Tab-separated table of C-alpha atoms and ligand atoms in Angstrom:
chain	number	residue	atom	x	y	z
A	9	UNK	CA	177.983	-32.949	408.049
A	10	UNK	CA	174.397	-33.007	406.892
A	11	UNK	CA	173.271	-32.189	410.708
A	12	UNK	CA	175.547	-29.631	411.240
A	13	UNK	CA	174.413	-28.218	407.669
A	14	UNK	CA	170.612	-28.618	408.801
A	15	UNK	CA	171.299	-26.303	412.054
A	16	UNK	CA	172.683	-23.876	409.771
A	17	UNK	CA	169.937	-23.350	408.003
A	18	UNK	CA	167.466	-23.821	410.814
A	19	UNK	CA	169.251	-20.752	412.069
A	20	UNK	CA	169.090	-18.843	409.307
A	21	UNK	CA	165.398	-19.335	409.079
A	22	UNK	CA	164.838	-18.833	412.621
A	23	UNK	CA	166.145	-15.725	412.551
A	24	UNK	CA	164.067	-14.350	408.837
A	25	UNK	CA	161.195	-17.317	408.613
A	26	UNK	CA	160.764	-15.512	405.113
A	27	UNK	CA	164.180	-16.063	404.282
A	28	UNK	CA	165.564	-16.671	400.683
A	29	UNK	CA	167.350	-20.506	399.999
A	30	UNK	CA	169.543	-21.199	397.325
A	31	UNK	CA	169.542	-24.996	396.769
A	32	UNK	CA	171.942	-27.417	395.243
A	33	UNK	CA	171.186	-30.703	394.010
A	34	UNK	CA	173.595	-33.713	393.369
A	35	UNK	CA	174.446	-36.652	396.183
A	36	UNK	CA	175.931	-34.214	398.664
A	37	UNK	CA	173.147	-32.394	399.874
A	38	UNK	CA	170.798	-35.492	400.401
A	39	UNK	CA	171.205	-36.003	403.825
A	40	UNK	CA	170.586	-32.238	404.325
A	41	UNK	CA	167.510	-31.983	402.735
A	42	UNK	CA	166.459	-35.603	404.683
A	43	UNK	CA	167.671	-33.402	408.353
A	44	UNK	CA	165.407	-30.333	406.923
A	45	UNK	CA	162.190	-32.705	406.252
A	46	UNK	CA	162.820	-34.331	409.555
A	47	UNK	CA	162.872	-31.324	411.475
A	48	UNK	CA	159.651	-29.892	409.723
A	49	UNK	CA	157.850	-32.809	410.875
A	50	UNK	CA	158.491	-32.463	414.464
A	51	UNK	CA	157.060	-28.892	413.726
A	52	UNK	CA	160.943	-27.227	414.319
A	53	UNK	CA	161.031	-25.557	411.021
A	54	UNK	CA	158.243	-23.807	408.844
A	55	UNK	CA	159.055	-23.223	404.881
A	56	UNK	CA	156.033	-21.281	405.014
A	57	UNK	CA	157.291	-18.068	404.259
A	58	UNK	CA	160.320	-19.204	402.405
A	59	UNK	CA	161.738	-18.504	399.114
A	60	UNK	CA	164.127	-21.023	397.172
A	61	UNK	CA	166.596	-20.619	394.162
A	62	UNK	CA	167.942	-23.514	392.816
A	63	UNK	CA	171.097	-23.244	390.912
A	64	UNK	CA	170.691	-25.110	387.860
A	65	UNK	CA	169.268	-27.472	385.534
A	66	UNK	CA	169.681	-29.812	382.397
A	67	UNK	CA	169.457	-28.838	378.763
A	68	UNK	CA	166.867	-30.929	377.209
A	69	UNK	CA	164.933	-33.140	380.217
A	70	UNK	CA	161.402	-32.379	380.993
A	71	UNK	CA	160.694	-31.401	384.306
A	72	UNK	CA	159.172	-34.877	384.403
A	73	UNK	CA	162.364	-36.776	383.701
A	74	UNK	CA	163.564	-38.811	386.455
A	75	UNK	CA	166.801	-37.491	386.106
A	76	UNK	CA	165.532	-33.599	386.122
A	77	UNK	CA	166.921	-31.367	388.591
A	78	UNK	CA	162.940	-30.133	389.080
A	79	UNK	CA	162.381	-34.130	389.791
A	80	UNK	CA	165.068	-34.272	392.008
A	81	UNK	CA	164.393	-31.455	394.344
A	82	UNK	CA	160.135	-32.464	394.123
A	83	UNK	CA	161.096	-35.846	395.764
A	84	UNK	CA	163.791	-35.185	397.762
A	85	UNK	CA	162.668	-31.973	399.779
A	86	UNK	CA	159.615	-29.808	397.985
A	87	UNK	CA	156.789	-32.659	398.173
A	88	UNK	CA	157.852	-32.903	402.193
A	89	UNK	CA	157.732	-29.692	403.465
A	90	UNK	CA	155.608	-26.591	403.284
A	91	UNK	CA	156.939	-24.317	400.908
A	92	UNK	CA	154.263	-21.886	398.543
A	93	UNK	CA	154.980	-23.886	394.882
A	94	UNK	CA	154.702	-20.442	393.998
A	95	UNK	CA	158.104	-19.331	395.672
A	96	UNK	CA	159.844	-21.964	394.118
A	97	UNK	CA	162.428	-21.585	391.546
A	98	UNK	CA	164.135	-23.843	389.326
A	99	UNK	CA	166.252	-22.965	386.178
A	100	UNK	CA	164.293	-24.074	383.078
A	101	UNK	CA	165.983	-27.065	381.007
A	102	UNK	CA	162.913	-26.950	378.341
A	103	UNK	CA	162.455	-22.872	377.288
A	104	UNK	CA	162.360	-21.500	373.793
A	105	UNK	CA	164.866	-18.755	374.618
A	106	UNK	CA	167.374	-19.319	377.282
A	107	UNK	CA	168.966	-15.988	377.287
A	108	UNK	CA	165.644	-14.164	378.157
A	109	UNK	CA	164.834	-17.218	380.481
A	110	UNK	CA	168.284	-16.181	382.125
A	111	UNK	CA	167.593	-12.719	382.639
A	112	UNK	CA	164.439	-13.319	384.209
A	113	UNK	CA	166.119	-15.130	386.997
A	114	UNK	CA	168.568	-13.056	387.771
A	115	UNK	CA	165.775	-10.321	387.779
A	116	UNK	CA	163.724	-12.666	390.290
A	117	UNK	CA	166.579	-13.230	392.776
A	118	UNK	CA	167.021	-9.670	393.162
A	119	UNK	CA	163.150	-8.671	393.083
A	120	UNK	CA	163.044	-11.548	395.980
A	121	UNK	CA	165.459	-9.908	397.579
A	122	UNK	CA	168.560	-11.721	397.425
A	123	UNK	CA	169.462	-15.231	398.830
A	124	UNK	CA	170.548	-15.315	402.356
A	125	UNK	CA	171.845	-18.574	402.186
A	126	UNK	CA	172.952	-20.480	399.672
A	127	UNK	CA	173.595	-24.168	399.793
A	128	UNK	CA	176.640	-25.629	397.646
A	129	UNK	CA	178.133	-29.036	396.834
A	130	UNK	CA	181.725	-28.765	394.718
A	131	UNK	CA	182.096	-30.961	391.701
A	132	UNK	CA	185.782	-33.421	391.492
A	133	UNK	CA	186.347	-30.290	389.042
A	134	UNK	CA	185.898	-27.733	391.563
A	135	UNK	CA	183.233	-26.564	390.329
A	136	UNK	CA	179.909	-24.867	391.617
A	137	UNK	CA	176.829	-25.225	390.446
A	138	UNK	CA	177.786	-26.182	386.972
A	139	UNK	CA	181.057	-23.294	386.367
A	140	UNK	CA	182.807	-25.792	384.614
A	141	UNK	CA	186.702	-24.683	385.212
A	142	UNK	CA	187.382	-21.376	382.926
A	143	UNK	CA	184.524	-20.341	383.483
A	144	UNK	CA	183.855	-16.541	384.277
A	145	UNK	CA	184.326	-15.468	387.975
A	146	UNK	CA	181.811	-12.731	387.427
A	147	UNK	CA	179.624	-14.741	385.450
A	148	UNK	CA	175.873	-14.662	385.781
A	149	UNK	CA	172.863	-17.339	384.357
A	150	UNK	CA	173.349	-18.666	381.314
A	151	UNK	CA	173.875	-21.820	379.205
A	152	UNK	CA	176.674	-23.893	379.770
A	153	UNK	CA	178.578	-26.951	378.295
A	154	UNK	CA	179.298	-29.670	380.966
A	155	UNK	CA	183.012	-30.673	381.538
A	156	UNK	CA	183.460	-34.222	380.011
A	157	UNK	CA	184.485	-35.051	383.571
A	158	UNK	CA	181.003	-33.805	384.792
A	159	UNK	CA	179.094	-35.824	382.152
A	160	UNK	CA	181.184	-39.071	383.392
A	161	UNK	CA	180.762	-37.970	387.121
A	162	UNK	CA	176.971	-37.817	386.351
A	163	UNK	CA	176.332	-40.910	383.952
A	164	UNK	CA	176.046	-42.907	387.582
A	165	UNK	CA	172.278	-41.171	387.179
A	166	UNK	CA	171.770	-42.939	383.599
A	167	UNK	CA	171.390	-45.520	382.292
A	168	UNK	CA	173.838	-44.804	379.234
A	169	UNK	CA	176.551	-42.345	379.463
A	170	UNK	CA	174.833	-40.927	375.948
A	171	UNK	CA	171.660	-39.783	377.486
A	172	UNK	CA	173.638	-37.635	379.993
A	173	UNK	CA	172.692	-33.862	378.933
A	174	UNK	CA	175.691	-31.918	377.677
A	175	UNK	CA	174.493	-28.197	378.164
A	176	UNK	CA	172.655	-26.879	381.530
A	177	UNK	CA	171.587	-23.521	382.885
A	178	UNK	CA	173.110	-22.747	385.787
A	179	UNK	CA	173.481	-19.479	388.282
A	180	UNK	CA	177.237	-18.123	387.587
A	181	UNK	CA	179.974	-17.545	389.818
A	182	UNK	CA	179.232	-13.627	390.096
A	183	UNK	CA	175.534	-14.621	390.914
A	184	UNK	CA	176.407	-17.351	393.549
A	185	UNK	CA	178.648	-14.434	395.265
A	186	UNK	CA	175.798	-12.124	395.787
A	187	UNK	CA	174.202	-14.549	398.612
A	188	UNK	CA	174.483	-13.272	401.933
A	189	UNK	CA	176.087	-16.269	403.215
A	190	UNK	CA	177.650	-19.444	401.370
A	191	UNK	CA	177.592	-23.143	402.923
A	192	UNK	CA	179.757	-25.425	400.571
A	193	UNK	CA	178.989	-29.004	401.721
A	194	UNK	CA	181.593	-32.160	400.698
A	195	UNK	CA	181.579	-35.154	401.331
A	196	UNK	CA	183.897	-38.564	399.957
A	197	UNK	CA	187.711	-38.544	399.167
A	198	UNK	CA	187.198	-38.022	395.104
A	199	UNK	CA	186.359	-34.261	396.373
A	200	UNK	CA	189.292	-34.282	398.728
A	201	UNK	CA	191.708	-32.682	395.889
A	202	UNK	CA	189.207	-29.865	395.011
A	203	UNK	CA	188.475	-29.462	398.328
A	204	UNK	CA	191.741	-28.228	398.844
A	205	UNK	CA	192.506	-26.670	395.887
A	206	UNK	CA	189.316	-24.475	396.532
A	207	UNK	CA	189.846	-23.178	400.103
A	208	UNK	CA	194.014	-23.317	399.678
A	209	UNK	CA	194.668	-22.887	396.362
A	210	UNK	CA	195.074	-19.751	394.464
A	211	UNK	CA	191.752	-17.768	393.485
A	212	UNK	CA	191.374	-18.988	389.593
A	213	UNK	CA	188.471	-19.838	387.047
A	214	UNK	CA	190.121	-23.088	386.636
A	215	UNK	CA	188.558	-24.029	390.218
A	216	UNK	CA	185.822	-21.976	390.385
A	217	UNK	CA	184.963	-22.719	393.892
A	218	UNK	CA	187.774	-20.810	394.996
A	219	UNK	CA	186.186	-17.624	394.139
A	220	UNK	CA	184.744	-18.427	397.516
A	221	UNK	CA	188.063	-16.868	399.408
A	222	UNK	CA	186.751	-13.306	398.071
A	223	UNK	CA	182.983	-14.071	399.805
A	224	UNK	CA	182.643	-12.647	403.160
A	225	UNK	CA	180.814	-15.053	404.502
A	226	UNK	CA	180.830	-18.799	403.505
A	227	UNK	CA	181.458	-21.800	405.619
A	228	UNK	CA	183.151	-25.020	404.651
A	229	UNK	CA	181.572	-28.357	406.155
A	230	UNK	CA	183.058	-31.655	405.176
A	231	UNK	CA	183.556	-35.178	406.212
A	232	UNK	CA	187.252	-36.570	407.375
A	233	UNK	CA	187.629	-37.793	403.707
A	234	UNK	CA	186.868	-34.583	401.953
A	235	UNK	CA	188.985	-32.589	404.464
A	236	UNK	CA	191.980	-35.023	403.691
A	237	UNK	CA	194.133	-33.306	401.279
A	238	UNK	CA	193.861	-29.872	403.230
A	239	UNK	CA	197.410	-28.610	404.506
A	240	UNK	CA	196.472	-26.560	406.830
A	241	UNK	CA	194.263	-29.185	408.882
A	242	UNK	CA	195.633	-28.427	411.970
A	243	UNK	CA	195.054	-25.106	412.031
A	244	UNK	CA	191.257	-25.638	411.479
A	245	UNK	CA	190.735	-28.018	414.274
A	246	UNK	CA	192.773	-25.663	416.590
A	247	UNK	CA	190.526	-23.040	415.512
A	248	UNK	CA	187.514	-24.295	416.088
A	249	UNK	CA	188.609	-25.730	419.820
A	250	UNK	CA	189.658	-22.774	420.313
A	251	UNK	CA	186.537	-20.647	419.166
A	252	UNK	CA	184.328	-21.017	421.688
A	253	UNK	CA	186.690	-18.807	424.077
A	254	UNK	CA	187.603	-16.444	422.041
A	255	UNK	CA	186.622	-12.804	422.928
A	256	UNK	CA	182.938	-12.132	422.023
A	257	UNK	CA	182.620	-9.396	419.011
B	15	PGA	P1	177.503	-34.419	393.903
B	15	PGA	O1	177.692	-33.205	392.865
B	15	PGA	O2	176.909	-33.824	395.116
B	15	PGA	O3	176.554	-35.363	393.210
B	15	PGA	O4	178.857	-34.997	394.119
B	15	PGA	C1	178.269	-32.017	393.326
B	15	PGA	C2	178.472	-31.048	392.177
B	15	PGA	O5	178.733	-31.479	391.041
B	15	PGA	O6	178.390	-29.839	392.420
């Protein structure tokens, strides 16, 4: 999945090298971000140019904090590859005023353009980014309070389930829809039921992943286990065996 993923994205910035990234952080994209840092060091990829948005952030943790999604995305991918620290943005867990903070990055997605592509995991909640269930399908940035399934989900991170944040900042649904295209990535059978209720299931805030069906472009990768609980299975596989034949458009 996370190779398939990478040569998504490697075609998406060989095609605009000043492209605009939306990033996701969490276990799923790991292995993506691994492919990506590989590939820039066989000189296959340049960030030079690029632009990232990630999608959210804690309430509360420094960017220092191990835990941080700013400490997260330095170690995993930033430190690695060669992308202007200037064109990188993360949420802010630690301003003074969140709703001006919010505005501001809504306002610096659009003056950068838009994102092209934006990178997804799903939670066991179905959500994305953090659009805990009920919330807005038209939402934009802003504060949020984190599922109590979320905050167990996540305590594997801590070492107490206390010291698990209870309010992030996170891009909304509305905002995530804007991107040009969508890759939702899952991996692991405890995604397997919002998985399906996401790409099968009727369009509804209380899976806000499935706000997906109305994006025009977004693509689905996932492991055997994630794909498990989807009905329609068959039809997928058939489609894609059946893709490379089909008339060119
Ligand atoms: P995970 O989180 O990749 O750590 O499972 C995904 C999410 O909550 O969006």
């Amino acid at each position: 999945m996370s190779i398939a993923a990478a040569r998504e994205v490697a075609q998406v910035l060989n095609a605009k090298p000043n492209a605009v990234l939306g990033m996701a952080t969490g276990s799923t994209p790991l292995g993506l971000y691994q492919e990506l840092v590989r590939m820039y060091a066989r000189r296959e990829l340049d960030f030079s140019h690029v632009t990232t948005f990630n999608l959210d952030e804690y309430v509360g943790l420094p960017v220092s904090h191990p835990q941080s999604y700013h400490h997260f995305m330095h170690e995993h991918f930033f430190r690695h590859v060669n992308i202007p620290p200037q064109n990188v943005h993360i949420p802010s867990g630690t301003t003074t005023n969140y709703a001006a903070f919010c505005d501001w990055y809504e306002q610096r997605i659009r003056e950068a353009g838009g994102i092209d592509l934006q990178i997804l995991g799903i939670g066991s909640d179905g959500h994305i980014a953090f659009n805990e269930p009920g919330s807005s399908l038209s939402s934009r940035t802003r504060l949020k309070t984190l599922a109590k399934s979320t905050i167990d989900d996540n305590a594997r991170f801590f070492k107490e389930r206390d010291e698990v944040p209870i309010y992030a900042i996170t891009m909304g649904v509305g905002t995530i829809l804007e991107a040009r295209r969508v890759l939702l990535l899952a991996t692991g059978k405890n995604k397997a039921g919002a998985v399906a209720a996401a790409v099968e299931g009727p369009v509804a805030s209380m899976i806000t992943a499935s706000a997906l069906q109305m994006h025009p472009n977004t693509q689905v990768l996932l492991d055997e286990e994630a794909a498990s609980s989807l009905k329609m299975r068959d039809y997928y596989d058939w489609v894609q065996e059946k893709k490379p034949n089909a008339p060119k458009v």
